[in-house]
Coordinates of C-alpha atoms and ligand atoms in Angstrom, one line a residue:
M1 CA 85.5 94.2 90.7
L2 CA 85.7 95.5 87.3
I3 CA 85.3 93.4 84.2
K4 CA 84.2 96.0 81.6
V5 CA 83.1 99.2 83.2
K6 CA 85.2 101.4 85.4
R7 CA 83.0 102.8 88.3
G8 CA 83.3 105.9 90.4
W9 CA 84.0 105.8 94.1
E10 CA 83.0 109.2 95.4
L11 CA 81.7 108.6 98.9
P12 CA 80.8 110.6 102.1
E13 CA 83.0 110.9 105.1
S14 CA 82.2 110.4 108.8
A15 CA 83.6 109.8 112.2
A16 CA 86.1 107.2 113.4
T17 CA 85.3 104.1 115.3
P18 CA 85.6 104.0 119.2
E19 CA 87.7 101.5 121.2
R20 CA 85.9 98.3 122.3
V21 CA 86.0 96.4 125.5
F22 CA 86.7 92.7 126.0
R23 CA 83.9 90.5 127.4
D24 CA 83.6 87.0 128.7
R25 CA 83.0 85.3 125.4
R26 CA 82.6 81.8 126.7
R27 CA 80.0 82.7 129.3
L28 CA 78.0 84.4 126.6
M29 CA 78.5 81.5 124.2
K30 CA 76.6 79.3 126.6
A31 CA 73.7 81.7 126.5
V32 CA 73.7 81.5 122.7
A33 CA 73.8 77.7 122.8
A34 CA 70.8 77.7 125.1
G35 CA 68.6 79.3 122.5
P36 CA 69.2 81.4 119.4
I37 CA 68.3 85.0 120.0
L38 CA 66.5 85.7 116.8
L39 CA 64.7 88.9 116.7
A40 CA 63.7 88.4 113.1
A41 CA 60.1 87.5 113.8
G42 CA 57.9 90.0 112.0
A43 CA 60.9 91.6 110.3
T44 CA 60.1 92.3 106.6
L45 CA 63.2 92.0 104.5
S46 CA 63.0 94.0 101.4
A47 CA 65.3 93.6 98.4
C48 CA 64.3 97.0 97.0
S49 CA 64.4 99.3 100.0
A50 CA 67.7 100.7 101.1
E51 CA 66.1 100.7 104.6
A52 CA 65.7 96.9 104.6
E53 CA 65.5 95.6 108.2
V54 CA 68.6 93.9 109.5
E55 CA 68.0 90.5 111.3
E56 CA 69.6 90.2 114.7
D57 CA 72.6 87.8 114.5
P58 CA 72.5 85.0 117.1
S59 CA 76.3 85.4 117.6
A60 CA 75.8 89.1 118.7
S61 CA 76.7 88.3 122.3
L62 CA 80.2 87.2 121.4
Y63 CA 81.3 90.7 120.4
P64 CA 83.2 92.8 121.0
V65 CA 86.3 90.7 121.4
E66 CA 89.8 91.5 122.6
G67 CA 92.0 93.5 120.2
N68 CA 95.3 92.0 119.0
S69 CA 97.7 95.0 119.0
R70 CA 100.2 93.2 116.8
Y71 CA 98.0 94.0 113.8
K72 CA 97.8 97.8 113.7
V73 CA 97.9 100.2 110.7
D74 CA 99.1 103.7 110.2
R75 CA 95.8 104.9 108.7
P76 CA 92.6 106.1 110.3
M77 CA 89.7 103.6 110.4
T78 CA 87.2 103.9 107.6
P79 CA 83.8 105.0 108.8
E80 CA 81.5 101.9 109.4
E81 CA 78.7 103.5 107.3
L82 CA 80.9 103.4 104.3
V83 CA 82.4 99.9 104.8
T84 CA 78.9 98.5 105.2
N85 CA 77.3 100.3 102.2
Y86 CA 79.9 100.2 99.5
N87 CA 80.4 96.5 98.8
N88 CA 81.5 94.1 96.2
F89 CA 79.2 91.0 96.5
Y90 CA 78.3 89.9 93.0
E91 CA 75.9 87.3 94.3
F92 CA 73.6 90.3 95.0
G93 CA 74.4 92.3 91.9
S94 CA 77.3 94.1 90.3
S95 CA 76.8 97.5 91.9
K96 CA 78.3 98.6 95.2
D97 CA 74.8 99.2 96.5
I98 CA 73.8 95.6 97.5
A99 CA 73.5 96.0 101.3
A100 CA 69.7 95.9 101.3
K101 CA 69.5 92.9 98.9
A102 CA 72.0 91.0 101.0
Q103 CA 69.7 91.0 104.0
Q104 CA 67.8 88.2 102.2
L105 CA 70.6 85.8 102.8
P106 CA 69.6 83.3 105.6
I107 CA 72.6 82.9 107.9
R108 CA 71.0 80.4 110.4
P109 CA 71.2 77.5 110.1
W110 CA 74.6 77.8 108.5
S111 CA 76.8 74.8 108.0
V112 CA 80.5 74.7 107.1
T113 CA 81.9 71.6 105.4
I114 CA 85.5 70.8 105.8
D115 CA 86.6 68.0 103.4
G116 CA 89.1 66.8 100.8
L117 CA 92.5 65.8 102.0
V118 CA 91.8 65.7 105.7
D119 CA 91.8 63.1 108.4
A120 CA 88.0 63.0 108.6
P121 CA 85.6 65.3 106.7
I122 CA 83.2 67.2 108.9
T123 CA 80.2 69.5 108.6
I124 CA 79.8 71.8 111.5
G125 CA 77.3 74.5 112.4
I126 CA 78.6 78.1 112.5
D127 CA 77.9 78.6 116.2
E128 CA 79.6 75.4 117.2
L129 CA 82.6 76.4 115.1
L130 CA 82.7 79.9 116.6
A131 CA 82.7 78.4 120.1
K132 CA 85.8 76.4 119.2
M133 CA 87.8 79.2 117.7
P134 CA 90.0 81.8 119.4
L135 CA 88.2 85.1 118.6
E136 CA 90.1 88.4 118.5
E137 CA 90.0 91.8 116.8
R138 CA 92.5 92.9 114.2
V139 CA 92.7 96.2 112.3
Y140 CA 93.6 95.4 108.7
R141 CA 93.7 97.3 105.4
L142 CA 91.9 96.1 102.4
R143 CA 93.1 97.1 98.9
C144 CA 90.6 96.3 96.1
V145 CA 92.0 95.5 92.7
E146 CA 89.8 98.5 91.5
A147 CA 92.3 100.8 93.3
W148 CA 90.3 101.9 96.3
S149 CA 91.1 101.0 99.9
I150 CA 89.6 100.8 103.4
T151 CA 90.9 100.2 106.9
I152 CA 88.7 98.0 109.1
P153 CA 88.5 96.3 112.5
W154 CA 87.7 92.7 111.8
S155 CA 86.7 90.2 114.5
G156 CA 87.3 86.6 113.9
F157 CA 90.0 83.9 114.2
P158 CA 93.3 83.0 112.5
L159 CA 92.7 80.7 109.5
K160 CA 95.5 78.5 110.9
A161 CA 93.1 77.6 113.8
L162 CA 90.6 76.2 111.3
V163 CA 93.4 74.4 109.5
D164 CA 94.6 72.8 112.7
F165 CA 91.0 71.9 113.6
A166 CA 90.6 70.2 110.1
K167 CA 93.8 68.1 110.4
P168 CA 94.8 68.1 106.7
L169 CA 96.9 65.3 105.3
G170 CA 100.5 65.9 104.3
S171 CA 99.5 65.7 100.7
A172 CA 97.3 68.9 100.9
K173 CA 98.9 71.7 98.9
Y174 CA 95.9 74.1 98.6
L175 CA 93.0 75.3 100.7
V176 CA 90.0 75.9 98.4
M177 CA 87.0 78.0 99.7
E178 CA 83.5 78.2 98.3
T179 CA 80.7 80.7 98.9
F180 CA 77.0 79.5 99.3
L181 CA 74.9 78.8 96.2
N182 CA 71.3 80.0 96.5
P183 CA 70.0 81.8 93.4
E184 CA 66.6 82.0 95.1
V185 CA 67.8 84.7 97.4
A186 CA 71.0 85.8 95.6
S187 CA 69.7 87.3 92.4
G188 CA 73.2 87.8 91.0
Q189 CA 73.5 84.0 91.0
R190 CA 70.8 83.9 88.4
A191 CA 73.2 85.5 85.9
V192 CA 74.4 82.4 84.2
W193 CA 77.4 83.9 82.6
Y194 CA 79.2 84.0 86.0
P195 CA 80.9 80.8 87.1
W196 CA 79.0 80.3 90.4
P197 CA 79.7 79.5 93.2
Y198 CA 82.4 82.0 94.0
V199 CA 85.6 80.0 94.7
E200 CA 89.0 81.1 96.0
G201 CA 92.1 79.4 97.1
L202 CA 95.4 79.8 99.0
T203 CA 98.5 77.6 99.2
M204 CA 98.9 75.8 102.6
A205 CA 101.8 78.2 103.4
E206 CA 99.5 81.2 102.8
A207 CA 96.6 79.7 104.7
T208 CA 98.7 79.1 107.7
N209 CA 100.5 82.4 107.6
E210 CA 99.7 84.4 110.7
L211 CA 97.9 87.2 108.7
A212 CA 95.3 84.9 107.1
F213 CA 92.2 85.5 109.1
I214 CA 88.6 84.4 109.0
A215 CA 86.4 87.4 109.8
T216 CA 83.1 86.8 111.7
G217 CA 82.7 90.3 113.0
L218 CA 83.2 93.9 112.0
Y219 CA 83.3 97.0 114.2
G220 CA 82.8 95.0 117.3
K221 CA 79.6 93.3 116.1
P222 CA 78.7 90.3 114.0
I223 CA 79.8 90.8 110.4
P224 CA 76.9 92.2 108.3
K225 CA 75.5 90.1 105.5
Q226 CA 76.8 92.5 102.9
N227 CA 80.3 92.0 104.1
G228 CA 80.2 88.2 104.0
A229 CA 78.3 86.9 107.0
P230 CA 78.6 84.6 108.8
L231 CA 82.3 84.0 107.9
R232 CA 84.6 85.4 105.2
L233 CA 88.3 85.4 104.5
A234 CA 90.6 88.4 105.1
V235 CA 94.0 88.2 103.5
P236 CA 95.2 91.8 103.5
W237 CA 98.3 91.4 101.4
K238 CA 96.2 90.3 98.4
Y239 CA 93.7 92.2 96.3
G240 CA 90.3 92.2 97.9
F241 CA 88.8 89.6 95.5
K242 CA 90.8 86.9 97.3
S243 CA 88.8 87.6 100.5
I244 CA 85.9 85.4 99.7
K245 CA 82.6 86.0 101.5
S246 CA 79.9 83.8 103.1
I247 CA 82.0 80.6 103.0
V248 CA 80.2 77.2 103.2
R249 CA 83.1 74.8 102.3
F250 CA 86.8 74.5 102.9
T251 CA 88.4 71.8 100.8
F252 CA 92.0 70.7 101.1
S253 CA 93.4 69.7 97.7
D254 CA 96.6 68.9 95.9
E255 CA 95.3 70.8 92.9
R256 CA 95.4 74.6 92.5
P257 CA 91.9 75.9 92.0
V258 CA 90.8 78.3 89.3
N259 CA 89.2 81.1 91.2
F260 CA 86.0 83.0 90.2
W261 CA 87.6 86.0 88.6
Q262 CA 90.3 84.0 86.9
A263 CA 87.6 81.7 85.4
L264 CA 85.9 84.9 84.0
A265 CA 89.0 86.8 82.8
A266 CA 92.3 84.9 83.2
S267 CA 94.2 87.6 81.3
E268 CA 93.2 90.1 84.1
Y269 CA 92.9 88.1 87.3
G270 CA 95.1 85.2 88.5
F271 CA 95.6 82.9 91.5
W272 CA 98.1 84.8 93.5
A273 CA 96.8 88.4 93.3
N274 CA 99.4 89.9 95.7
V275 CA 99.2 93.7 95.8
N276 CA 102.0 95.4 93.8
P277 CA 102.0 99.1 92.8
E278 CA 104.5 98.3 90.0
V279 CA 102.4 95.8 88.2
P280 CA 99.5 97.5 86.5
H281 CA 96.1 95.8 85.8
P282 CA 95.8 95.4 82.0
R283 CA 93.3 98.3 82.0
W284 CA 94.5 100.7 84.8
S285 CA 97.5 101.5 87.0
Q286 CA 97.9 100.0 90.5
A287 CA 100.4 102.7 91.6
T288 CA 98.0 104.6 93.8
E289 CA 94.7 104.0 95.6
R290 CA 91.8 106.1 96.6
V291 CA 91.3 106.1 100.4
L292 CA 87.5 105.7 100.8
G293 CA 86.0 108.3 103.2
T294 CA 88.7 110.9 102.4
D295 CA 89.7 113.0 99.4
E296 CA 93.1 111.3 99.4
R297 CA 94.8 109.2 96.8
V298 CA 97.9 107.6 98.3
P299 CA 100.7 105.4 96.9
T300 CA 100.0 101.7 97.0
R301 CA 102.5 99.6 98.9
L302 CA 104.0 96.2 97.9
F303 CA 101.9 93.5 99.6
N304 CA 99.7 96.3 100.7
G305 CA 102.3 97.2 103.4
Y306 CA 102.4 93.6 104.8
A307 CA 105.8 92.5 103.2
P308 CA 107.5 91.8 106.5
F309 CA 104.8 89.1 107.2
V310 CA 104.5 87.5 103.8
A311 CA 107.3 88.4 101.4
D312 CA 109.2 85.1 102.2
L313 CA 106.2 83.1 101.0
Y314 CA 107.1 83.9 97.5
E315 CA 110.8 83.3 97.4
G316 CA 111.6 81.0 94.5
L317 CA 108.3 81.6 92.8
E318 CA 109.5 84.4 90.5
G319 CA 108.3 82.6 87.4
E320 CA 104.7 82.8 88.6
R321 CA 102.2 85.7 87.9
L322 CA 102.4 86.7 91.6
F323 CA 100.9 90.2 91.2
A324 CA 97.8 89.6 89.1
Ligands
LIG1 N1 83.2 87.2 97.8 C1 82.1 86.8 97.1 N2 81.5 85.6 97.5 N3 81.5 87.5 96.1 C2 82.1 88.7 95.7 O1 81.6 89.3 94.8 N4 83.9 90.3 96.0 C3 85.3 90.4 96.4 C4 85.5 90.0 97.9 N5 84.8 88.8 98.2 C5 83.2 89.1 96.4 C6 83.7 88.4 97.5 C7 85.8 91.8 96.2 S1 86.1 92.2 94.6 C8 86.2 92.6 97.2 S2 87.0 94.1 96.9 C9 85.8 92.3 98.6 O2 85.0 91.1 98.7 C10 84.9 93.4 99.1 O3 84.6 93.2 100.5 P1 83.7 94.3 101.2 O4 82.4 94.4 100.4 O5 83.4 93.7 102.6 O6 84.5 95.6 101.3

């Protein structure tokens, strides 16, 4: 995300990702419930070393999951090395090189609170939540507002499944999501000029659209910490900043939230943030995008190519700043 300084995005290229095989998720889930498989004992996590050791995720046995062929793209997959080493995660700093630092984030225990306008608020552990959700793999594109893009295989579940589980009241108009707050491990959260914690929101119609997805895995494995473990949003028709990472709270509300980037720079970033090549950012064009892992710059597409799924969500809302 750019506020003042435009950064470069020259990155190396490597091979494509292989196909994955479906496994018996529920059988493996039992094994996880019987005792977390933590291989972290003795692992030294370093904030400074790019070689920081990666803690084994207790949900590892759930993956890979079955692919959903409805969500395919016409671009080659971005190499995993790139997707997991070129990140925006301001909780760990404003550079793209935060993967090592992010390993300090404890992801077990991890509780998710569902509250606000719901039948009954609940706090649930991530592994219990995962066992209840229908996991699948989807290949989505991600278009960052900084004009770079990647194509990635997420594993996870439709956000609608979580909404159904939460049983929101009829008065709920928005789903507000919040990232963890832990400045002890997330050095970026010690920067007091940012409006922590990171907050994002969707309308109920957006949250229950079939494309809205909660990612818990990546490339057939648990999602790495730098990409938003243990659960993050993936809304591919919107600029990447809407896809909030490491969520701890889902609140159903009748008030539109002010999201993190909007709170910082409302003239540049808004609530809707739908991808549109014809509406430039105040400081740069959105007409094209750099495809990470290649030398290509390609035209950006309206709603990032997902118009058939989502365009009707915005009918009658022409007075809104839909594309910022
Ligand atoms: N979520 C949190 N909590 N903090 C962040 O800084 N950055 C956003 C989004 N989600 C961000 C976040 C931005 S600007 C982008 S482009 C994507 O995460 C990047 O996701 P990736 O690092 O997995 O590619």
